[in-house]
Short mmCIF file of C-alpha atoms and ligand atoms in Angstrom, two decimals:
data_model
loop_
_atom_site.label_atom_id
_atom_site.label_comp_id
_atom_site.label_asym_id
_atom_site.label_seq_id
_atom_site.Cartn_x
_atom_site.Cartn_y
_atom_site.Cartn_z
CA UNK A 4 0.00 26.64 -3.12
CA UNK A 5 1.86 24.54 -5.66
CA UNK A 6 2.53 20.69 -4.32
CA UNK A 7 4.34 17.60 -5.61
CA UNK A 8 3.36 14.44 -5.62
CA UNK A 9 5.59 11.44 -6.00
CA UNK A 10 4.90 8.31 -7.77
CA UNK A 11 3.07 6.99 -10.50
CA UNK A 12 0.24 4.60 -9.34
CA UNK A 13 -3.28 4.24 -8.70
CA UNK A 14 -2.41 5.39 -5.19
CA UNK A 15 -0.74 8.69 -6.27
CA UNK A 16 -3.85 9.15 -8.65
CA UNK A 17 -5.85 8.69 -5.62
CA UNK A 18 -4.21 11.36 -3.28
CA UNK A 19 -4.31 13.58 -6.35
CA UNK A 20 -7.79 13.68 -6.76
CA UNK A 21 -8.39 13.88 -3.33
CA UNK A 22 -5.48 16.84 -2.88
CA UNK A 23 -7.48 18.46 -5.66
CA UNK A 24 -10.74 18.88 -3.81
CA UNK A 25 -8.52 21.79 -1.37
CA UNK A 26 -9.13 25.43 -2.69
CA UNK A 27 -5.77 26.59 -1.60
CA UNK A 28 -3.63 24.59 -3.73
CA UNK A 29 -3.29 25.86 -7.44
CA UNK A 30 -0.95 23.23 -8.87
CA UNK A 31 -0.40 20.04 -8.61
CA UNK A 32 2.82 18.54 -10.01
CA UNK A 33 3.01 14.44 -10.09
CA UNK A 34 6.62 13.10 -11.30
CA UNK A 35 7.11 11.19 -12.89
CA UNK A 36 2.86 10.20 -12.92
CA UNK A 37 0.86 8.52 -15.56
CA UNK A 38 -1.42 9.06 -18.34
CA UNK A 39 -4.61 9.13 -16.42
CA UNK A 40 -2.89 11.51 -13.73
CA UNK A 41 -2.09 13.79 -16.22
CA UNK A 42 -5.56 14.95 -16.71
CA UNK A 43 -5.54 15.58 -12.89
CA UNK A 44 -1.73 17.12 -12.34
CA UNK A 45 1.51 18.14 -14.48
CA UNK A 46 3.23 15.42 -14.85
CA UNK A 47 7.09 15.51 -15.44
CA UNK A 48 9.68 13.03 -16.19
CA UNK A 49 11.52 12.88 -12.93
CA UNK A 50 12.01 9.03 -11.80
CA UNK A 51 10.54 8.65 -8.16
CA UNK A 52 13.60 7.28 -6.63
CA UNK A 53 16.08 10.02 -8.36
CA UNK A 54 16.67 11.79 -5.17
CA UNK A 55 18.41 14.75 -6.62
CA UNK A 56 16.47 14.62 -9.53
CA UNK A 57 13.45 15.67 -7.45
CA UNK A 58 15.42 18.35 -5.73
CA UNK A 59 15.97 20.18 -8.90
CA UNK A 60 12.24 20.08 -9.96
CA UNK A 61 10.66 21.11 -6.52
CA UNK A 62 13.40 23.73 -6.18
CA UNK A 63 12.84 24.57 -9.90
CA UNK A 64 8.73 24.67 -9.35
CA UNK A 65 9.12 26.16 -6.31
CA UNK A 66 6.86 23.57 -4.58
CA UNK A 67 5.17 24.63 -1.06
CA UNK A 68 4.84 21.07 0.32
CA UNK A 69 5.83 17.18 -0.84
CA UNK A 70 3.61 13.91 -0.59
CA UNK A 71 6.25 11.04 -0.96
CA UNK A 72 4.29 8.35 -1.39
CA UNK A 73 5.79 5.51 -2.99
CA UNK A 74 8.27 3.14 -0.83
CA UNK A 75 11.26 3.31 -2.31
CA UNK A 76 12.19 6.97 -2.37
CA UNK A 77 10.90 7.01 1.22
CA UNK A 78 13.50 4.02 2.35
CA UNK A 79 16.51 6.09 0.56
CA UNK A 80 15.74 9.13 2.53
CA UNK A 81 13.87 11.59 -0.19
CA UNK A 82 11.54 13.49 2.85
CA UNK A 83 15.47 14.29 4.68
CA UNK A 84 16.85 15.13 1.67
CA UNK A 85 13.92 17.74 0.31
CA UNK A 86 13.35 18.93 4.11
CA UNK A 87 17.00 19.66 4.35
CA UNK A 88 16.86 21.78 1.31
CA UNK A 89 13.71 23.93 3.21
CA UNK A 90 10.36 21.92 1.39
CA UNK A 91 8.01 20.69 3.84
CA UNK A 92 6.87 16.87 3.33
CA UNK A 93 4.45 14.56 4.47
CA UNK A 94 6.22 11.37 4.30
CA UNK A 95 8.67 9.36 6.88
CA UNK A 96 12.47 10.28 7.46
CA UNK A 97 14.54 7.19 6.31
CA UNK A 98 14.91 6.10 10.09
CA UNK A 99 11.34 5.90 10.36
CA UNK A 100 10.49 4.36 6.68
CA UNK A 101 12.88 1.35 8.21
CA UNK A 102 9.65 0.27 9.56
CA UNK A 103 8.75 -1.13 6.11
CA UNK A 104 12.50 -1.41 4.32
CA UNK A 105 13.72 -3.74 6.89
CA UNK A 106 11.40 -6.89 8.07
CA UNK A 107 14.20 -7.97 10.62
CA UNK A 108 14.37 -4.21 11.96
CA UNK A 109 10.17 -4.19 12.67
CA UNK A 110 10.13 -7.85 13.91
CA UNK A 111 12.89 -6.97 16.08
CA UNK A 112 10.68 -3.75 17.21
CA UNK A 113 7.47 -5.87 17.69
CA UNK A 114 9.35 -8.41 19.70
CA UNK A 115 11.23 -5.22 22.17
CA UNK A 116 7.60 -3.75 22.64
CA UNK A 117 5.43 -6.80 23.03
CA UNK A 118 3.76 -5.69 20.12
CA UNK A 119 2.05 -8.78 19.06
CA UNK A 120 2.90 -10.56 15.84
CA UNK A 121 4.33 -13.95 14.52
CA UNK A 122 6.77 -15.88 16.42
CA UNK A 123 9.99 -15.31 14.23
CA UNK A 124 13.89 -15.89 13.61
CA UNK A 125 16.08 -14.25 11.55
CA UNK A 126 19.02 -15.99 9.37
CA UNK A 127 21.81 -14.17 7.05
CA UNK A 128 23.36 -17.90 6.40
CA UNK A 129 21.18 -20.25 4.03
CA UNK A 130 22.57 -23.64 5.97
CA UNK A 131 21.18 -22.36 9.26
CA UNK A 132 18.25 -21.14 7.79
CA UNK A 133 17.38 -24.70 6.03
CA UNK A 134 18.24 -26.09 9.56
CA UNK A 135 15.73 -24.12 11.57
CA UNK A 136 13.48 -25.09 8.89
CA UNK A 137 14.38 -29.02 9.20
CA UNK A 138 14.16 -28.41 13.04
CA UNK A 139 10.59 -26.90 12.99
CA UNK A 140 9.40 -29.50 10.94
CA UNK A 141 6.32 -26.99 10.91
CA UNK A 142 4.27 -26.27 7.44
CA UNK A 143 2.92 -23.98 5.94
CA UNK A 144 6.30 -22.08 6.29
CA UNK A 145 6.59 -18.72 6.12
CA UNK A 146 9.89 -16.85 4.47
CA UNK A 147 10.27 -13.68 4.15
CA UNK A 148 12.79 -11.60 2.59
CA UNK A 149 14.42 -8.94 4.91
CA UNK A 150 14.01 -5.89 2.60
CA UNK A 151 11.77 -4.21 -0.35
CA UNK A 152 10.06 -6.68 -2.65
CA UNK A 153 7.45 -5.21 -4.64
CA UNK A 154 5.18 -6.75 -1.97
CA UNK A 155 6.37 -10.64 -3.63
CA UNK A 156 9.29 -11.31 -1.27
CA UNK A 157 6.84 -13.66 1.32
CA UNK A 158 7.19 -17.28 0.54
CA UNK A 159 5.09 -19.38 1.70
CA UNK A 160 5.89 -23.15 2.10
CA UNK A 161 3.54 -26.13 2.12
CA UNK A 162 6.02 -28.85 2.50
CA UNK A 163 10.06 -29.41 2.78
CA UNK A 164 10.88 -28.98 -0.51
CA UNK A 165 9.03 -26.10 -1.09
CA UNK A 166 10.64 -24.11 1.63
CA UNK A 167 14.14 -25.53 0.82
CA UNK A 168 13.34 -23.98 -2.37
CA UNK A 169 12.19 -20.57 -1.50
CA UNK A 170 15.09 -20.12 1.09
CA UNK A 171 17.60 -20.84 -2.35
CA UNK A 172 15.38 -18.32 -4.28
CA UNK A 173 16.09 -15.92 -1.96
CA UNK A 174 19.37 -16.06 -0.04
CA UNK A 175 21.26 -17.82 -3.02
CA UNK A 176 19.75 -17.05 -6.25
CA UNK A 177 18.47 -13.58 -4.94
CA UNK A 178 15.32 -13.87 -6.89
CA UNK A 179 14.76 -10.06 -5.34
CA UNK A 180 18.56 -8.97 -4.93
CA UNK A 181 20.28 -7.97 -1.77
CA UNK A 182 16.47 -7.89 -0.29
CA UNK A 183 17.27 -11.92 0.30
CA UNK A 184 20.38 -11.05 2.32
CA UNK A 185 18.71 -11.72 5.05
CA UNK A 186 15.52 -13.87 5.59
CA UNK A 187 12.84 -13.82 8.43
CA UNK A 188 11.05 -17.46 8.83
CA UNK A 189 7.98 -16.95 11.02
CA UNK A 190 4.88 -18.90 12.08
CA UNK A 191 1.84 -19.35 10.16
CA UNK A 192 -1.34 -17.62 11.16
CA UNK A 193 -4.54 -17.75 9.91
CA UNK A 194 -7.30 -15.62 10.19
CA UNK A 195 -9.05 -13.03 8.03
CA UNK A 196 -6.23 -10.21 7.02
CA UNK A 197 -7.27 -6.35 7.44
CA UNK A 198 -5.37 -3.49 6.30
CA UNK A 199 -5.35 -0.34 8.50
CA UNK A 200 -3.37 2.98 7.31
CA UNK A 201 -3.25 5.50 9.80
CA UNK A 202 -2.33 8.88 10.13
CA UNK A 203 0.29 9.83 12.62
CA UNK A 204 2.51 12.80 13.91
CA UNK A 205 4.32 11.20 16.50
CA UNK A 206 2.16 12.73 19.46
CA UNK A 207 -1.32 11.29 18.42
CA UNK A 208 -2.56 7.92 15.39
CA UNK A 209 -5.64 8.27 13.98
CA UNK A 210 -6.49 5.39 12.05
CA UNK A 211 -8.06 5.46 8.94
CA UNK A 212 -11.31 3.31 7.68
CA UNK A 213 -10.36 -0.38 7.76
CA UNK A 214 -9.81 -2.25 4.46
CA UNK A 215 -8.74 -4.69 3.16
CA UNK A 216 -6.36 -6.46 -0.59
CA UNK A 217 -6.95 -9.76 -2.75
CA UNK A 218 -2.84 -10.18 -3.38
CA UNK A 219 -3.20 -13.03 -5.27
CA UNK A 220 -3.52 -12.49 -8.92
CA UNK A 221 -6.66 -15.35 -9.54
CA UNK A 222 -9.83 -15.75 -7.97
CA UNK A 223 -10.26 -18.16 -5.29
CA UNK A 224 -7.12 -16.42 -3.85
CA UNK A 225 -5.20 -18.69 -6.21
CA UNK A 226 -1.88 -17.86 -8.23
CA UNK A 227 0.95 -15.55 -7.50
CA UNK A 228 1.15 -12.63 -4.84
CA UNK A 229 1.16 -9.44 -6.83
CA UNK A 230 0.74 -5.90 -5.59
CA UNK A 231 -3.09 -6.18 -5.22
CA UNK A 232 -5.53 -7.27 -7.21
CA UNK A 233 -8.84 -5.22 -5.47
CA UNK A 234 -10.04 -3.81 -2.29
CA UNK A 235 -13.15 -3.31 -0.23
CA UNK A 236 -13.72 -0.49 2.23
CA UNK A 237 -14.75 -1.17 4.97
CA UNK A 238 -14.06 -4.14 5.93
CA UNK A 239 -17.02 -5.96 8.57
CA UNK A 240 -14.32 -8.45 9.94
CA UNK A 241 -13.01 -5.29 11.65
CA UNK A 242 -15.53 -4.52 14.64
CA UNK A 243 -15.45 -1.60 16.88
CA UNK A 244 -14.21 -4.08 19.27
CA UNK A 245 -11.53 -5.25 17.27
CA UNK A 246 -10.59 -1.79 16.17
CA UNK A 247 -10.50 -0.85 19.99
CA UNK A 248 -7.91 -3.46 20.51
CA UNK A 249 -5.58 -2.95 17.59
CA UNK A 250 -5.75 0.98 19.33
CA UNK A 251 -4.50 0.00 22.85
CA UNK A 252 -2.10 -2.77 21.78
CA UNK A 253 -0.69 -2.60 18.32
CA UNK A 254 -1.54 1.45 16.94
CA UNK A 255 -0.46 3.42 19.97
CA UNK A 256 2.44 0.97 20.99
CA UNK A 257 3.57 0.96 17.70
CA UNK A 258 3.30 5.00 17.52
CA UNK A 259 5.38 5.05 20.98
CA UNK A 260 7.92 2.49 20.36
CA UNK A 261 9.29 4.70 17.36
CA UNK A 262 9.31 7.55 19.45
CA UNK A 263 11.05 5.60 21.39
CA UNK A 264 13.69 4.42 19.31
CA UNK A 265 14.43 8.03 18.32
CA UNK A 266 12.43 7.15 14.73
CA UNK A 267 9.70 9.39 15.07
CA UNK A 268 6.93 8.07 12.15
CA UNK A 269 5.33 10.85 10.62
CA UNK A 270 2.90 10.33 7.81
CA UNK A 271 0.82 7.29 7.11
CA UNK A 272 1.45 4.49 8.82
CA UNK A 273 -0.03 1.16 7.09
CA UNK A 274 -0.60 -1.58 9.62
CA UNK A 275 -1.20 -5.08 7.61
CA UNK A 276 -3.16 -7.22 10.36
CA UNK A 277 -4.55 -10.78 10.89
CA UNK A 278 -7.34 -11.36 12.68
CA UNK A 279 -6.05 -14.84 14.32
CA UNK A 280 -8.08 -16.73 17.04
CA UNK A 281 -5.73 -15.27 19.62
CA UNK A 282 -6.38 -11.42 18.95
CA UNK A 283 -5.39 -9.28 16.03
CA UNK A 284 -1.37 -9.67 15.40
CA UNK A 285 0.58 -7.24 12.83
CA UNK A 286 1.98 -9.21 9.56
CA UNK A 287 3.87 -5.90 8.44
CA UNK A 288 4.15 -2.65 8.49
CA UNK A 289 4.62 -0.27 5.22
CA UNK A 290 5.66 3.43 5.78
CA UNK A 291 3.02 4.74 3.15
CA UNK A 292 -0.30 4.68 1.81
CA UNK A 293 -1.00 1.03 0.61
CA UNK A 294 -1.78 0.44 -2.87
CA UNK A 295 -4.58 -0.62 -3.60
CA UNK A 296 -6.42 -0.01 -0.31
CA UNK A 297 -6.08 4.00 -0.90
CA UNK A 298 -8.03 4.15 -3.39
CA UNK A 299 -10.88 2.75 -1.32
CA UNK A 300 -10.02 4.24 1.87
CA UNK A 301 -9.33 8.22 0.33
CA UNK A 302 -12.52 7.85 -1.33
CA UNK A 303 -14.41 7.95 2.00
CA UNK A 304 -12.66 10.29 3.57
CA UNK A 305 -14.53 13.96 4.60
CA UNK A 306 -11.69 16.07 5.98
CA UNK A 307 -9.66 18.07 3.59
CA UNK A 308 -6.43 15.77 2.69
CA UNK A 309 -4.11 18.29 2.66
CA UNK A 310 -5.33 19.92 5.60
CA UNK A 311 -4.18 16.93 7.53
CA UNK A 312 -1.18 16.22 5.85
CA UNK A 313 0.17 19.37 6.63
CA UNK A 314 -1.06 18.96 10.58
CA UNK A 315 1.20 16.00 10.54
CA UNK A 316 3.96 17.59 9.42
CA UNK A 317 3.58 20.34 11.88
CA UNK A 318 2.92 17.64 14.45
CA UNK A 319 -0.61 19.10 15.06
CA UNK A 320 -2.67 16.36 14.14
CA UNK A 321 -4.49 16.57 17.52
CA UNK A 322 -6.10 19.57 16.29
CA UNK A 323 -8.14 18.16 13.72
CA UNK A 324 -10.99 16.28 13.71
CA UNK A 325 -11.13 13.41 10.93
CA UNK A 326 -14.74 12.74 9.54
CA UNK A 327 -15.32 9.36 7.09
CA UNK A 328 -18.25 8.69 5.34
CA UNK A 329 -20.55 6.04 6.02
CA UNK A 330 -20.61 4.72 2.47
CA UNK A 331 -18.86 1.52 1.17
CA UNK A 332 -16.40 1.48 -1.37
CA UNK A 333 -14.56 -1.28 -3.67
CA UNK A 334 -11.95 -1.29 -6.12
CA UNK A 335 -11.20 -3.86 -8.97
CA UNK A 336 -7.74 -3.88 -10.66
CA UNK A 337 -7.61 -4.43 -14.68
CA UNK A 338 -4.24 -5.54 -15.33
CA UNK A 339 -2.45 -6.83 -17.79
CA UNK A 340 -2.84 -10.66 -18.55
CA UNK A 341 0.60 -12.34 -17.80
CA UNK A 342 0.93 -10.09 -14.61
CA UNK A 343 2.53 -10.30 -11.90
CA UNK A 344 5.10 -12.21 -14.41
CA UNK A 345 5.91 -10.58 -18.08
CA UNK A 346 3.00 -8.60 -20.04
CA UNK A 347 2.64 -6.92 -23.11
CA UNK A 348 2.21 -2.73 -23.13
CA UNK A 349 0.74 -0.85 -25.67
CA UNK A 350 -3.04 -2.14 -25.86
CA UNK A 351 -5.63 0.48 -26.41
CA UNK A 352 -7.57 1.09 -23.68
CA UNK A 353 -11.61 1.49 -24.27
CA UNK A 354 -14.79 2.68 -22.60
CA UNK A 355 -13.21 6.18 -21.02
CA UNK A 356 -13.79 9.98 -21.83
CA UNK A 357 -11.03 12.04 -22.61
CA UNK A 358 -10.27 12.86 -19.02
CA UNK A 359 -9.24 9.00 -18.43
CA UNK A 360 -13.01 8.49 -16.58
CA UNK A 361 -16.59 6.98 -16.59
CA UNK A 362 -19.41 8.00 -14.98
CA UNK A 363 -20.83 6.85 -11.72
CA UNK A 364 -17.04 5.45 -11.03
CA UNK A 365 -13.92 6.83 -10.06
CA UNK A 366 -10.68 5.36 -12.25
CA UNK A 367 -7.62 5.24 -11.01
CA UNK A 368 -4.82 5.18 -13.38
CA UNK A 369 -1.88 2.70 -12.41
CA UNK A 370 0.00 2.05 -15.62
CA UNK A 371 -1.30 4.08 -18.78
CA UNK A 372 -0.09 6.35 -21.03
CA UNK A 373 -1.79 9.00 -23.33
CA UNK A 374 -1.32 9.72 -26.70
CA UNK A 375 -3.11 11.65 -29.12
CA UNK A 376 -5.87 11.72 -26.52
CA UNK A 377 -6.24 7.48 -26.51
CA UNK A 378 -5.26 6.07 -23.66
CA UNK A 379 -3.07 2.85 -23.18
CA UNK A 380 -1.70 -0.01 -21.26
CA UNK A 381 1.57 0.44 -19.94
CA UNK A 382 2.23 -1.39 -16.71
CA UNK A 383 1.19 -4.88 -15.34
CA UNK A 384 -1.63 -3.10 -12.98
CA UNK A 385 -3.51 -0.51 -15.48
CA UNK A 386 -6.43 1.11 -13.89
CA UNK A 387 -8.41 0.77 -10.45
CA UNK A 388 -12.39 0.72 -11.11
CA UNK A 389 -13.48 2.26 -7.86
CA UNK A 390 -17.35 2.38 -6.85
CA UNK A 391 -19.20 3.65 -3.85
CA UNK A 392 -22.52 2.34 -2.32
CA UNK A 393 -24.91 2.51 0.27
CA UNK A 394 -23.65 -1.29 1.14
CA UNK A 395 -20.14 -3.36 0.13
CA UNK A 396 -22.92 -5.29 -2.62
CA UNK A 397 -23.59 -2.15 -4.15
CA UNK A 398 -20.39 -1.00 -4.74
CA UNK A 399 -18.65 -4.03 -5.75
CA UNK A 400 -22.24 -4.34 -8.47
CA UNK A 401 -21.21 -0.73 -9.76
CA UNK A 402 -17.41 -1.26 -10.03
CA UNK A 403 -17.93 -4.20 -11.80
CA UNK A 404 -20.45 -3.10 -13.99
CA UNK A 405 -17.83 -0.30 -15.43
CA UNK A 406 -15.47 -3.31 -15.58
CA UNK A 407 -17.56 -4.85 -18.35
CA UNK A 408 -17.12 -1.35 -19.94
CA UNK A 409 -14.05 -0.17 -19.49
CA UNK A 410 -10.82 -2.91 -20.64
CA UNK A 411 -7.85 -3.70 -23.41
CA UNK A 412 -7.08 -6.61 -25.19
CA UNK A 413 -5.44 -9.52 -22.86
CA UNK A 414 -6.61 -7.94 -19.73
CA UNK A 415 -6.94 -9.61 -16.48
CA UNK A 416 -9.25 -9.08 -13.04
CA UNK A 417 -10.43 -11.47 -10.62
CA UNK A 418 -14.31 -12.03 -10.70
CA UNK A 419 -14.72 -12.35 -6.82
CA UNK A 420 -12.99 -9.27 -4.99
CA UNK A 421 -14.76 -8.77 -1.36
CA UNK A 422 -17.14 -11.64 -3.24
CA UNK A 423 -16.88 -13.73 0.62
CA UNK A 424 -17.61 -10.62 2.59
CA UNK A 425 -20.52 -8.93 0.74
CA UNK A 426 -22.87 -11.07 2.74
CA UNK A 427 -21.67 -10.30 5.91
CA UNK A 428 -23.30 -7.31 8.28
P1 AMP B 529 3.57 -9.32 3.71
O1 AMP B 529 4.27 -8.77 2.48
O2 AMP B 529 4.47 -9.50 4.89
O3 AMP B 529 2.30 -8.62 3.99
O4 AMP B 529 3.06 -10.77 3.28
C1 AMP B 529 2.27 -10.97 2.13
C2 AMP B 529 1.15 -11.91 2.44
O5 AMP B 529 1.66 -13.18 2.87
C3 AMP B 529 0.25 -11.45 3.57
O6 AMP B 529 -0.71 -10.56 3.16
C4 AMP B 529 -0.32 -12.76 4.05
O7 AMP B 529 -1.40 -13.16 3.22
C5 AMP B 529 0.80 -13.71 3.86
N1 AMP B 529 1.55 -13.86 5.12
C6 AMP B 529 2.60 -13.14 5.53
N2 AMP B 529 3.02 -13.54 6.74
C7 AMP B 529 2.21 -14.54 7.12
C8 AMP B 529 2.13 -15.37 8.26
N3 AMP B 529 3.02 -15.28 9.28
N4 AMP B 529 1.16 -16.30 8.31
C9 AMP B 529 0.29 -16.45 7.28
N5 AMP B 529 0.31 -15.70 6.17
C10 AMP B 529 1.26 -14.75 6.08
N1 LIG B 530 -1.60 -3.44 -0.98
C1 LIG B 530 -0.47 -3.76 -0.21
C2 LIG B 530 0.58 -2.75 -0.21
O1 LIG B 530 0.40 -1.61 -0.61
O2 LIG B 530 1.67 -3.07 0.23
#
C-alpha cells in the first residue's frame, strides 16, 4: 500500500506517524511536507492546494489511498478531483468542506437544525453592518469573517471603536481578502472552549478524545489569535455528561443535517465548542483534523488509523470499534518569536537526533527544514513538543522539560499551556 498525505504541518506529521504504525502500508508520500516529516515519509515538492499538481504525483506514484488534511485543498475540491480520477480519499467533497470555508453557510445550517450556537446576523454591506453594531450596543463584539482565515479572521470587540474598526479591516481593507466579503457578527459567550474532532461516514460519528488549543500567542491568553499555541488531551471540563449531550444535540444533528442537505461529511469532523452556562453551543466547525489538537488527540488513539480512515471512506465505520488510551497527553508549540506577525527563518534548531526527535517525547515538525542533516526554522510555528502521562501534570512536566532542551535562537512558547486545568480531576 503506498498513501499520500497532504500538507505540511505538525498535524500531517502527526497522522504520519500514526499511519506508519499499519503493516500494510509500504510508503508513505507527504507533499509538499517538512523537514522533520521527511525522516517519517517522501516528501515531494507538490504545493498542497495545486490541485492538478497532486493529480500528476498520485497518478505518477500510483498512490492506493489520499489523507487531505489541510483546509484549503479540501474547500477547492482536491478529494472530488483525485476520486474522480479513481484514488480513494479520506477527506470531505467540497460541498461538505463548506462546513468550515463558509461561516455564513454553517451558521445558516445551525440555525435550520436547531443546532445550538451563537445568536448571529450576517452582512455583505459595511454601513449595515456598523449599524447592527450601533443598534446592539452589545460588547464584547464578535466579527467574524465569512471564509478561510488561517484561523485569525474572528474579531473580537471590547468597545465601539474597536468593532467599527475590525468591520473596516475586514469588509473594506480586506485584511484577509475576499474572506471579509461577507461578515458574521454574533453574540458573545463565555465559558471554557473544548475541541472535539470526530470521525464520521455519514451513517454513524464517533467522536474522538476531547481536547482542547491556547490560540493566543502569550500566556495569560494574552496577544494575537494564531493557529495554536499548545494543547492538552483530555480535557476534564468535558464530562461524560457533557460529552453525552454534545452526542444527542450537536454531533448526530450535525452528522444528519449534512445528510440532509445532500453534503454528506465524510472524514473528520472538528467541532470547536463552548461550554456556556446554558449547555455546550458550537463556535465552528472545521472539515479536518485541527492543528494543534491532533497531535494530542492521535497520540492516544489504539485503533489502527488507517484502518478507520479507509472504513470511512467505504462508509463502514460502524464496523469498527475505536479504542483510546487512558493516558494524558499535551503539546507545546516553539515558534518563531514575532509570530503570528513577521519572523525570521533560518535559525538552527538544537537538542534533536538526526531523525528530527528526543527521547521520552514525540516532536512534531510544523515549519523546519533539513539540510546537511541540521535541522532549521522555517515557518512561524516550528515544532510541537508532545508528552504523555499517567495525569495532564505529568505530561505537560515532560513536554516542557524537552522544551528547555530542544529550541532556536528568538523562539517563542507560552509558559502556561493547560497550566489552569492541571489541577482539576
Ligand atoms: P473561531 O475561528 O470561530 O473558532 O474563533 C476563534 C476564537 O474566537 C474562538 O476559539 C473563541 O475563543 C473566540 N470566539 C469565537 N466566537 C466567539 C463567540 N461567539 N463568543 C466568544 N468567543 C468567541
Ligand atoms: N487549532 C484550531 C484549528 O485547527 O483550527
Amino acid at each position: 500500500m503506498k498513501v499520500l498525505v497532504i500538507g505540511s504541518g505538525g498535524r500531517e506529521h502527526a497522522v504520519i506517524r500514526k499511519l506508519k504504525e499499519n503493516k500494510a502500508i509500504d510508503k508513505i508520500i507527504c507533499a509538499p511536507g517538512n523537514g522533520g516529516i521527511s525522516a517519517d515519509a517522501e516528501c515531494r515538492n507538490v504545493k498542497a492546494t495545486d490541485l492538478e499538481g497532486m493529480l500528476e504525483l498520485a497518478l505518477k506514484e500510483k498512490v492506493d489511498f489520499c489523507v487531505v488534511t489541510p483546509d484549503d485543498p479540501l474547500a477547492m475540491g482536491m478529494t472530488d478531483l483525485l476520486e474522480e480520477n479513481g484514488i480513494p480519499c479520506f477527506g470531505p467533497v467540497k460541498k461538505a468542506a463548506v462546513i468550515e470555508a463558509s461561516k455564513a453557510f454553517s451558521k445558516e445550517l445551525m440555525k435550520k437544525y436547531n443546532i445550538p450556537t451563537a445568536a448571529y446576523e450576517i452582512f455583505d454591506d459595511p454601513q449595515k453592518a456598523l449599524a447592527y453594531i450601533e443598534e446592539k450596543n452589545s460588547y464584547p463584539a464578535v466579527i467574524k469573517a465569512d471564509g478561510l482565515a488561517l484561523g485569525k479572521g474572528v474579531l473580537i470587540a471590547e468597545d465601539h471603536e474597536a468593532a467599527v474598526k475590525a468591520v473596516r479591516e475586514l469588509m473594506v481593507d480586506k485584511a484577509f481578502g475576499a474572506s471579509g466579503n461577507k461578515v458574521v457578527i454574533e453574540e458573545f459567550m463565555t465559558g471554557p472552549e473544548v475541541s472535539v474532532l470526530a470521525f464520521t461516514d455519514g451513517n454513524v460519528i464517533y467522536p474522538m478524545i476531547s481536547s482542547m488549543d491556547h490560540k493566543r500567542a502569550n500566556d495569560n491568553d494574552e496577544g494575537l489569535n494564531t493557529g495554536g499555541m499548545g494543547t492538552i488531551a483530555p480535557s476534564p471540563f468535558y464530562t461524560k455528561e457533557t460529552a453525552e449531550i454534545c452526542m444527542k444535540t450537536i454531533f448526530v444533528p450535525t452528522m444528519e443535517a449534512m445528510n440532509k442537505e445532500g453534503r454528506t461529511f465524510r472524514g473528520c469532523l472538528y467541532f470547536g465548542l463552548m461550554l456556556t452556562p446554558d449547555g455546550p453551543k458550537v463556535v465552528e466547525y472545521n472539515c479536518r483534523f485541527g492543528d494543534p489538537e491532533t497531535q494530542v488527540v492521535l497520540p492516544l488513539l489504539k485503533t489502527d488509523l488507517f484502518d478507520i480512515m479507509r472504513a470511512v471512506h467505504d462508509g463502514k465505520l460502524a464496523d469498527i470499534d475505536i479504542e483510546w488510551s487512558d493516558l494524558s497527553a499535551a503539546c507545546v508549540i516553539e515558534a518563531s518569536g514575532g509570530y503570528p506577525e513577521s519572523y525570521q527563518k533560518g535559525y538552527e534548531i538544537y537538542g534533536l537526533d538526526e531523525n528530527g526527535q528526543k527521547d521520552g517525547v514525540i516532536v512534531y515538525h510544523a515549519g523546519t527544514k533539513k539540510e546537511n542533516g541540521k535541522y532549521y526554522t522555517n515557518g512561524g510555528r516550528v515544532l510541537g513538543i508532545t508528552a504523555l502521562g499517567e495525569t495532564l501534570g505529568e505530561a505537560l512536566d515532560r513536554s516542557y522539560a524537552a522544551v528547555k532542551e530542544i529550541g532556536f535562537e528568538n523562539m517563542h512558547y507560552r509558559t502556561d499551556i493547560g497550566r489552569k486545568l492541571r489541577e482539576i480531576k
